[in-house]
PDB file of C-alpha atoms in Angstrom:
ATOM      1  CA  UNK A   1      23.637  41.171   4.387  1.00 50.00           C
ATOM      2  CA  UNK A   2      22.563  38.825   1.460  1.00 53.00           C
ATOM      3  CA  UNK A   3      19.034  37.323   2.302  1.00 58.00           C
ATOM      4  CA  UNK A   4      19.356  33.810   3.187  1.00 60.00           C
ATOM      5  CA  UNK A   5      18.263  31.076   1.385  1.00 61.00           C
ATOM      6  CA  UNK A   6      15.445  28.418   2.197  1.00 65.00           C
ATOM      7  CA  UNK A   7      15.009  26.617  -0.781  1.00 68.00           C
ATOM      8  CA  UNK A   8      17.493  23.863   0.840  1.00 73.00           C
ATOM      9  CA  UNK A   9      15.852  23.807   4.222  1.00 74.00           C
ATOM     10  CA  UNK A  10      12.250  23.013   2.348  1.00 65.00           C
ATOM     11  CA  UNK A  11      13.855  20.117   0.429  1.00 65.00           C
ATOM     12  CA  UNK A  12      15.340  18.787   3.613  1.00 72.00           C
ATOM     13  CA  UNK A  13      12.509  18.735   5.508  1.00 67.00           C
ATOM     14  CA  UNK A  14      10.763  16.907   2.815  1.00 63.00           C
ATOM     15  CA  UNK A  15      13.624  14.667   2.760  1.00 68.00           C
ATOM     16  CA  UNK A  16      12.777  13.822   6.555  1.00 72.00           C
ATOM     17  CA  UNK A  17       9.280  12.974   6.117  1.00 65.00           C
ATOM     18  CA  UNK A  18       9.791  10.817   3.353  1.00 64.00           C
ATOM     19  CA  UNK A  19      12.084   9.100   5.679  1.00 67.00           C
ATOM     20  CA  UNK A  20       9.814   9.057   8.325  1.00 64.00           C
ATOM     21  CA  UNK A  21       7.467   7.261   6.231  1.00 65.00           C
ATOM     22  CA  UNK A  22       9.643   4.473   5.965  1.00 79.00           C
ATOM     23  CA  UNK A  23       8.888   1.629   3.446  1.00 83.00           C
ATOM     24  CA  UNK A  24       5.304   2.058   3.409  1.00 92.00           C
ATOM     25  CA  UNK A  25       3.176   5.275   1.613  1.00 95.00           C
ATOM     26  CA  UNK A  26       0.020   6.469   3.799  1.00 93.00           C
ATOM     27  CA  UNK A  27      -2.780   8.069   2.292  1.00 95.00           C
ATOM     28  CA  UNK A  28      -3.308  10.846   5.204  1.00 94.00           C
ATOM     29  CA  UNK A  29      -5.862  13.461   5.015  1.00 95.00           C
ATOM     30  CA  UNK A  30      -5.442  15.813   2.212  1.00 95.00           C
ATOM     31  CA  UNK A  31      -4.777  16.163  -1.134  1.00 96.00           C
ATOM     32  CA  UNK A  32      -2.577  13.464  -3.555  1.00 97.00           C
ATOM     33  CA  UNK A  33      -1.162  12.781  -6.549  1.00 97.00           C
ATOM     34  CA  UNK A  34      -0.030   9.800  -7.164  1.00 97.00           C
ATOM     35  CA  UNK A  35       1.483   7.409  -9.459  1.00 98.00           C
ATOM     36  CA  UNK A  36       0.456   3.805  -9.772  1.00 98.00           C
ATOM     37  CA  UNK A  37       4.043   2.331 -11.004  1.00 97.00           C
ATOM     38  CA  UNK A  38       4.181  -0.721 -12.821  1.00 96.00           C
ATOM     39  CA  UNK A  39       5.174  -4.472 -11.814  1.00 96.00           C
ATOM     40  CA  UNK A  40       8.905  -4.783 -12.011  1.00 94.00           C
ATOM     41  CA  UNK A  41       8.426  -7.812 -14.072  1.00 92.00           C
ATOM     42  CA  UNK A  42       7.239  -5.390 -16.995  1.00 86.00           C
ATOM     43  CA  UNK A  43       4.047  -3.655 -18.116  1.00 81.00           C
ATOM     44  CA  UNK A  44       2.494  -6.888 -18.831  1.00 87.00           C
ATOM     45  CA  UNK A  45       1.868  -7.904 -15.480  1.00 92.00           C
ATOM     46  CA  UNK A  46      -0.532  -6.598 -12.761  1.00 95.00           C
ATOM     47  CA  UNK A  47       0.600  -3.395 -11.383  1.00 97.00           C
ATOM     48  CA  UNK A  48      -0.606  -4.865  -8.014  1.00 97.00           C
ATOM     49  CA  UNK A  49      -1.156  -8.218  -5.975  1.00 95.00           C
ATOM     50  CA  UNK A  50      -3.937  -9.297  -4.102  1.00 95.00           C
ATOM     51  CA  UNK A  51      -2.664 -11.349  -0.941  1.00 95.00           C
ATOM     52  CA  UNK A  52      -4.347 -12.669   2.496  1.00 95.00           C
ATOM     53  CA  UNK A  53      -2.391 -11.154   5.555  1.00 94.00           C
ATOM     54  CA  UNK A  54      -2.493 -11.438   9.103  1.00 94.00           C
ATOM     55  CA  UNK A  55      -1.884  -8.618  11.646  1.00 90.00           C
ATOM     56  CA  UNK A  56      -0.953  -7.868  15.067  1.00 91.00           C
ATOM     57  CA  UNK A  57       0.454 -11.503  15.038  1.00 92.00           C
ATOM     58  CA  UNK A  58       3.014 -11.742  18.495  1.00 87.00           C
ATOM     59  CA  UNK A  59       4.952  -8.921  20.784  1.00 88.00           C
ATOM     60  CA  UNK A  60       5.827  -7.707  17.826  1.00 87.00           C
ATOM     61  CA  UNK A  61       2.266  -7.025  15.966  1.00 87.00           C
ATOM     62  CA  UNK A  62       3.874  -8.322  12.964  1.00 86.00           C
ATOM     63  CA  UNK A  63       2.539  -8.185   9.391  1.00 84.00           C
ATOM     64  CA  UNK A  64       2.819 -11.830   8.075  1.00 91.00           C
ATOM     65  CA  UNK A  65       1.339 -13.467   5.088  1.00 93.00           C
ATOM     66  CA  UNK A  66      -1.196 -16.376   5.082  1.00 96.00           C
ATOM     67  CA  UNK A  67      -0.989 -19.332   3.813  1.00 95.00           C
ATOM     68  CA  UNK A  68      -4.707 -19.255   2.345  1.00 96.00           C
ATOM     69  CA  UNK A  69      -5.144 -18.084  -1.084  1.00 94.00           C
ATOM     70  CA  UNK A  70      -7.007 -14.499  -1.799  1.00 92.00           C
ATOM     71  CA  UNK A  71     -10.708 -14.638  -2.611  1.00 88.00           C
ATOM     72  CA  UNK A  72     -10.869 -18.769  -2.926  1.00 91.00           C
ATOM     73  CA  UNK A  73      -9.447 -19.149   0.963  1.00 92.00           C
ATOM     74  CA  UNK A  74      -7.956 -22.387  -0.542  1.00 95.00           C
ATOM     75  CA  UNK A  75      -4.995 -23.771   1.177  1.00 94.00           C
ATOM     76  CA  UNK A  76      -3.533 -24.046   4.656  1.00 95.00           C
ATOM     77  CA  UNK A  77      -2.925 -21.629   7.322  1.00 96.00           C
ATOM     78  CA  UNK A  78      -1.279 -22.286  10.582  1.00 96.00           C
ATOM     79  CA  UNK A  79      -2.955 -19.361  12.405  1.00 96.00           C
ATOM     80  CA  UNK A  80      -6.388 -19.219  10.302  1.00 96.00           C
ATOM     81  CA  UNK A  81      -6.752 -23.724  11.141  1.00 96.00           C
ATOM     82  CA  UNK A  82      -4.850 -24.415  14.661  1.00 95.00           C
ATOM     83  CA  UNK A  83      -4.049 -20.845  16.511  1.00 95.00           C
ATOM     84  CA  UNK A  84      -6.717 -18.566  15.838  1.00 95.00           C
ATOM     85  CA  UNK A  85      -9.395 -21.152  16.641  1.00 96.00           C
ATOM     86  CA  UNK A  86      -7.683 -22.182  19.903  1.00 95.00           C
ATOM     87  CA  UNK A  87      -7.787 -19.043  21.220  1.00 94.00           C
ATOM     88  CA  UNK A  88     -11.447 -18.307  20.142  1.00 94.00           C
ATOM     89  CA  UNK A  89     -12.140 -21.303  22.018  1.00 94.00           C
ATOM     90  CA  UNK A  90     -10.943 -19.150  25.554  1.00 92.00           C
ATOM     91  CA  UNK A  91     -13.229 -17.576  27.680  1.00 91.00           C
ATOM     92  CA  UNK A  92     -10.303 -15.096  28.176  1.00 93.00           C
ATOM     93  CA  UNK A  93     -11.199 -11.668  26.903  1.00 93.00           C
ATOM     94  CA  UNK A  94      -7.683 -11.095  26.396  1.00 93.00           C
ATOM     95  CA  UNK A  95      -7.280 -13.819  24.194  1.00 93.00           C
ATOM     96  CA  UNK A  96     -11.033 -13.094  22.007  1.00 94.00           C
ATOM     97  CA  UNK A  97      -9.391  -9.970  21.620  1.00 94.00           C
ATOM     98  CA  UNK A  98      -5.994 -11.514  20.103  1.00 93.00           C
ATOM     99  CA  UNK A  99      -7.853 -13.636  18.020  1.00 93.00           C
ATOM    100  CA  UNK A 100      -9.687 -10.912  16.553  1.00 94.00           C
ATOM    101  CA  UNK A 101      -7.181  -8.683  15.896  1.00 94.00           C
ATOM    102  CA  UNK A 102      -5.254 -11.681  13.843  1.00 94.00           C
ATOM    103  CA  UNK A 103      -7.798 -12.634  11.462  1.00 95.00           C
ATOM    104  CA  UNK A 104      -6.522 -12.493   8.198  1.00 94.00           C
ATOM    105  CA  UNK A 105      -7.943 -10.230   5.645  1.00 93.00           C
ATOM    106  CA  UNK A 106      -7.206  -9.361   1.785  1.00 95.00           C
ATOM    107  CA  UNK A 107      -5.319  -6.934   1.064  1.00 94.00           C
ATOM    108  CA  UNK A 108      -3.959  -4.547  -2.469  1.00 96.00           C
ATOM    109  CA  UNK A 109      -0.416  -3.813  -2.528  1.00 96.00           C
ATOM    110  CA  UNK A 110       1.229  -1.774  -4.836  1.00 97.00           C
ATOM    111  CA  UNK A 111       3.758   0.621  -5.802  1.00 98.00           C
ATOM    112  CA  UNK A 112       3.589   4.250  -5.975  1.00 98.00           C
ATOM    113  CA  UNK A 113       5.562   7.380  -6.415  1.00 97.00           C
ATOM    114  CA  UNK A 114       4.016  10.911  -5.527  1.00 97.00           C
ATOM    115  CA  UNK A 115       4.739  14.269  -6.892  1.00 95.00           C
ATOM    116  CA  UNK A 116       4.897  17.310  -3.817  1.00 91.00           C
ATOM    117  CA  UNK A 117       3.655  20.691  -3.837  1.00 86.00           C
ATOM    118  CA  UNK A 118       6.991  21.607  -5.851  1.00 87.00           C
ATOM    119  CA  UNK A 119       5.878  19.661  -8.445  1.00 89.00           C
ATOM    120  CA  UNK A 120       9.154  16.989  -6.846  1.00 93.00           C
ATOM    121  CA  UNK A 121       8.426  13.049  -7.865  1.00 95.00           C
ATOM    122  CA  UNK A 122       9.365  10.841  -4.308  1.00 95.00           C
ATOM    123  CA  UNK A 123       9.371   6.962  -4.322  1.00 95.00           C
ATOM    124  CA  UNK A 124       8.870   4.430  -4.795  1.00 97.00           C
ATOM    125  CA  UNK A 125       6.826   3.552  -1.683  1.00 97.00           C
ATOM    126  CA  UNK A 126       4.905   0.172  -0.517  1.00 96.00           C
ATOM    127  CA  UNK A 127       1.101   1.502  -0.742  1.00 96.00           C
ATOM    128  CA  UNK A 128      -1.113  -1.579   1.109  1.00 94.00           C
ATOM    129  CA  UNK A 129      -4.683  -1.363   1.152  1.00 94.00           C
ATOM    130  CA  UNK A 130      -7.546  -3.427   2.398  1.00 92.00           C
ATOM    131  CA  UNK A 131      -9.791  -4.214  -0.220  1.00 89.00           C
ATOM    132  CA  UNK A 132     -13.593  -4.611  -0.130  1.00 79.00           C
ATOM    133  CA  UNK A 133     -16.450  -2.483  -1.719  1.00 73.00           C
ATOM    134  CA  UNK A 134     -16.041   0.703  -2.249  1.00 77.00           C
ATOM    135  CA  UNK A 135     -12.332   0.870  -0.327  1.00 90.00           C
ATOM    136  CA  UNK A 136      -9.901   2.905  -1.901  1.00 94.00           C
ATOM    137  CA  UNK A 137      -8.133  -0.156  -3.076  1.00 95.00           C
ATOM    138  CA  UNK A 138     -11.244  -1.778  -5.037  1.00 94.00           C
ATOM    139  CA  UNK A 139     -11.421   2.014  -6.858  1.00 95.00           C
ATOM    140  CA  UNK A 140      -7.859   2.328  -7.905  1.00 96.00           C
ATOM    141  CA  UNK A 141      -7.915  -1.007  -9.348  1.00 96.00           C
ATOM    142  CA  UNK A 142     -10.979  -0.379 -10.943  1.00 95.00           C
ATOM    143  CA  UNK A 143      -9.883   2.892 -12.310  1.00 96.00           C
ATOM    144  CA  UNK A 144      -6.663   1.904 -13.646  1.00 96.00           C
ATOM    145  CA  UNK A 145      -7.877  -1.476 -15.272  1.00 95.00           C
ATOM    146  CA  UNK A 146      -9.779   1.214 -17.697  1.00 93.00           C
ATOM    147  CA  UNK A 147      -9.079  -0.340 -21.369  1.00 91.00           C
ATOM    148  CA  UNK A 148      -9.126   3.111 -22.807  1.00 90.00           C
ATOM    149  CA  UNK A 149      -6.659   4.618 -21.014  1.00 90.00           C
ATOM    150  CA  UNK A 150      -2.970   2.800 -19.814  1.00 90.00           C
ATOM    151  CA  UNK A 151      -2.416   4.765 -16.417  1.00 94.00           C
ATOM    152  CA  UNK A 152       0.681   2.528 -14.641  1.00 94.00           C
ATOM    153  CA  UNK A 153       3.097   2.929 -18.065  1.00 94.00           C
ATOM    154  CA  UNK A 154       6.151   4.477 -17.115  1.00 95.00           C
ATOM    155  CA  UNK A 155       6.258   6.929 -19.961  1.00 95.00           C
ATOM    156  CA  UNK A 156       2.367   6.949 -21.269  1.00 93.00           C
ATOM    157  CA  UNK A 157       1.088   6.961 -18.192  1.00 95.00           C
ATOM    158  CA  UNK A 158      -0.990   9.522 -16.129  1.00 96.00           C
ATOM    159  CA  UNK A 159      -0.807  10.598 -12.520  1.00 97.00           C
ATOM    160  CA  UNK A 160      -3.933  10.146 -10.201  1.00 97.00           C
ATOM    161  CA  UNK A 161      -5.388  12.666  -8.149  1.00 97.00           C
ATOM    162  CA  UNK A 162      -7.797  11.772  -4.868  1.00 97.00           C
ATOM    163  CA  UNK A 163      -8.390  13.752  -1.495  1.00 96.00           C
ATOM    164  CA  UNK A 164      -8.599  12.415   1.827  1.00 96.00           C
ATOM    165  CA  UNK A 165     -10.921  14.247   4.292  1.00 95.00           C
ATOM    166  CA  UNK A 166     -11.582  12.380   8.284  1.00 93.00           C
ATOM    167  CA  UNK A 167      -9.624  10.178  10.149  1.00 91.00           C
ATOM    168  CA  UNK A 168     -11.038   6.711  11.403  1.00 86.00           C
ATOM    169  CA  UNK A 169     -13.032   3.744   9.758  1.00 80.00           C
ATOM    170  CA  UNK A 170     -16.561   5.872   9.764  1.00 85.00           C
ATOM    171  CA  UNK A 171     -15.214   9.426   9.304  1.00 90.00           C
ATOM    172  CA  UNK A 172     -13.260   8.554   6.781  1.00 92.00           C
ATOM    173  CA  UNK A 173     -13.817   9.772   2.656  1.00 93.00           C
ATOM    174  CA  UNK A 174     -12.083   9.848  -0.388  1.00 95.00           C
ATOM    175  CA  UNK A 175     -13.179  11.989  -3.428  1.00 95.00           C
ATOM    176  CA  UNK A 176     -13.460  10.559  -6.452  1.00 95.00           C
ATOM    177  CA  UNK A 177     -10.571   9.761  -8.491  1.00 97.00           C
ATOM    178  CA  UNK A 178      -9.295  11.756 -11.199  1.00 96.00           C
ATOM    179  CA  UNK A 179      -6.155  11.343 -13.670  1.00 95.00           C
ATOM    180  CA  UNK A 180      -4.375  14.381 -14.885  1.00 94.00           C
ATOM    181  CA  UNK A 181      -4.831  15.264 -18.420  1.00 93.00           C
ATOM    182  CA  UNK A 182      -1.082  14.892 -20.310  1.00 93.00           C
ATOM    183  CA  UNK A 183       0.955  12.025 -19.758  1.00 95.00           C
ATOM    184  CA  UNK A 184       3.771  12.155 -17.711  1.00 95.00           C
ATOM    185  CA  UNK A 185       7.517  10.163 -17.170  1.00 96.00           C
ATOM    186  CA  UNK A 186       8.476   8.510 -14.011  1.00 97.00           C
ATOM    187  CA  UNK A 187      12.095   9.394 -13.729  1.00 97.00           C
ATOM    188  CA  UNK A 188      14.370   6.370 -14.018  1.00 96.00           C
ATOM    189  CA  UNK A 189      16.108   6.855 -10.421  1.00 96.00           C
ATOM    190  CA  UNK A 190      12.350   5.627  -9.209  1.00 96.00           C
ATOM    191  CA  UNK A 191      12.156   2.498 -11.730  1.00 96.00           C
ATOM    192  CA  UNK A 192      15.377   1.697 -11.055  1.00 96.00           C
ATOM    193  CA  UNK A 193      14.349   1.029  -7.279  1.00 96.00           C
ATOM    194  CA  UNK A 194      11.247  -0.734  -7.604  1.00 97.00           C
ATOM    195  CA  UNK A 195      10.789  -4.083  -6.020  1.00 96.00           C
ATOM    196  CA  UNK A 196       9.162  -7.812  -6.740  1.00 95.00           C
ATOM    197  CA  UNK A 197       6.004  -8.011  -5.023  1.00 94.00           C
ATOM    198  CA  UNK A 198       7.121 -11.036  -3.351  1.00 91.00           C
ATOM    199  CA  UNK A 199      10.361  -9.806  -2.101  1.00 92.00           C
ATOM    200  CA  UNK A 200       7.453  -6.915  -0.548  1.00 91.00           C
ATOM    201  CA  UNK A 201       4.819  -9.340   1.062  1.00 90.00           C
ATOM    202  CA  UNK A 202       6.888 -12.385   1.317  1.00 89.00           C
ATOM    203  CA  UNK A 203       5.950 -16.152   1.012  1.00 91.00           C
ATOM    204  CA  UNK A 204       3.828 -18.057   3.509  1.00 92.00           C
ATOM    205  CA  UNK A 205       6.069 -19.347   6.239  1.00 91.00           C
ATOM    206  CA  UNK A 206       4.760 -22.203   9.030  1.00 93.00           C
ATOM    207  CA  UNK A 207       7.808 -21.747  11.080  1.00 92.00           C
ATOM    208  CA  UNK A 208       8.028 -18.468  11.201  1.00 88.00           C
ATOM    209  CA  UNK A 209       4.866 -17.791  11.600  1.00 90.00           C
ATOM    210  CA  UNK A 210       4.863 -20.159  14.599  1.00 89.00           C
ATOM    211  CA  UNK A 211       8.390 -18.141  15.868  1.00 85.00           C
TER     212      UNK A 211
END
């Protein structure tokens, strides 16, 4: 009896976690490499936006953008001026709690594709990140905005390696980044399928928000 084959049932169980994973890549403990892909709008724009979000807004803990502009805070936000304050006015718990868990906070969102331990490329996937010192999101962006070297070009660019060890905001690490010698090409099937930022994070909405 011929020996069977597993090649296919390797491939489909990657297929499955890549669909488990949704719209949205996850840095999980272990070892990546990953490719910072480029703004759809061409290599001259930021391979990444900066936006204020909110979380855990309604039943729903929905992920909903603020109306408040990143860094400057400039603008006006329906939660961050009339909700948010109302209920941090409560002496509920309940509602300190909800208020807490709303307040909006910056966050790095870009696009990346991934290469497997079959040397496979996957993507593109939405990679969000908050961003502060020494996050994972202030390093890539600091790493790739590296004049010497042009790591987000579809054909010059390099893949980036980084390890995550821990689980939880103080077990937690990353090791330091690291970009893989030659240059490598993002196939076209994963260009072909990347998105506009704002079609990704969406535009501030009162009324929806409010809904």
């Amino acid at each position: 009896m011929a020996k069977e084959s597993t090649g296919w049932k390797k491939q489909a169980k990657q297929e499955m976690q890549e669909r488990a994973m949704g719209r949205y890549y996850k840095v999980t403990p272990g070892a990546h490499t990953l490719r910072i892909l480029p703004n759809k709008k061409g290599v001259d724009y930021p391979p990444f936006l900066i936006v204020r979000v909110h979380r855990n807004v309604g039943p729903n803990k929905a992920f909903i953008r603020c109306g408040k502009k990143a860094k400057s805070g400039e603008g006006s936000c329906w939660l961050c001026d009339k909700k948010i304050p109302q209920l941090e006015a409560s002496s509920k718990k309940s509602l300190l709690q909800k208020a807490k868990e709303m307040v909006a906070n910056e966050q790095a969102v870009f696009q990346v594709a991934w290469i497997d331990d079959n040397e496979k490329w996957h993507g593109p996937k939405v990679l969000i990140l908050g961003i502060a010192k020494q996050t994972l999101a202030n390093r890539l962006i600091t790493f790739i905005a590296n004049p010497k070297v042009d790591y987000t070009d579809p054909v010059k660019g390099r893949n980036i390696y980084v390890e995550r060890t821990g689980t939880g905001l103080k077990d937690t690490r990353y090791s330091d980044l690291a970009a893989e010698d030659e240059a490598t090409k993002v196939p076209s099937g994963i260009l072909a399928k990347l998105e506009n930022f704002l079609d990704i994070v969406g535009r501030y909405d009162e009324e929806n928000m409010k809904a």
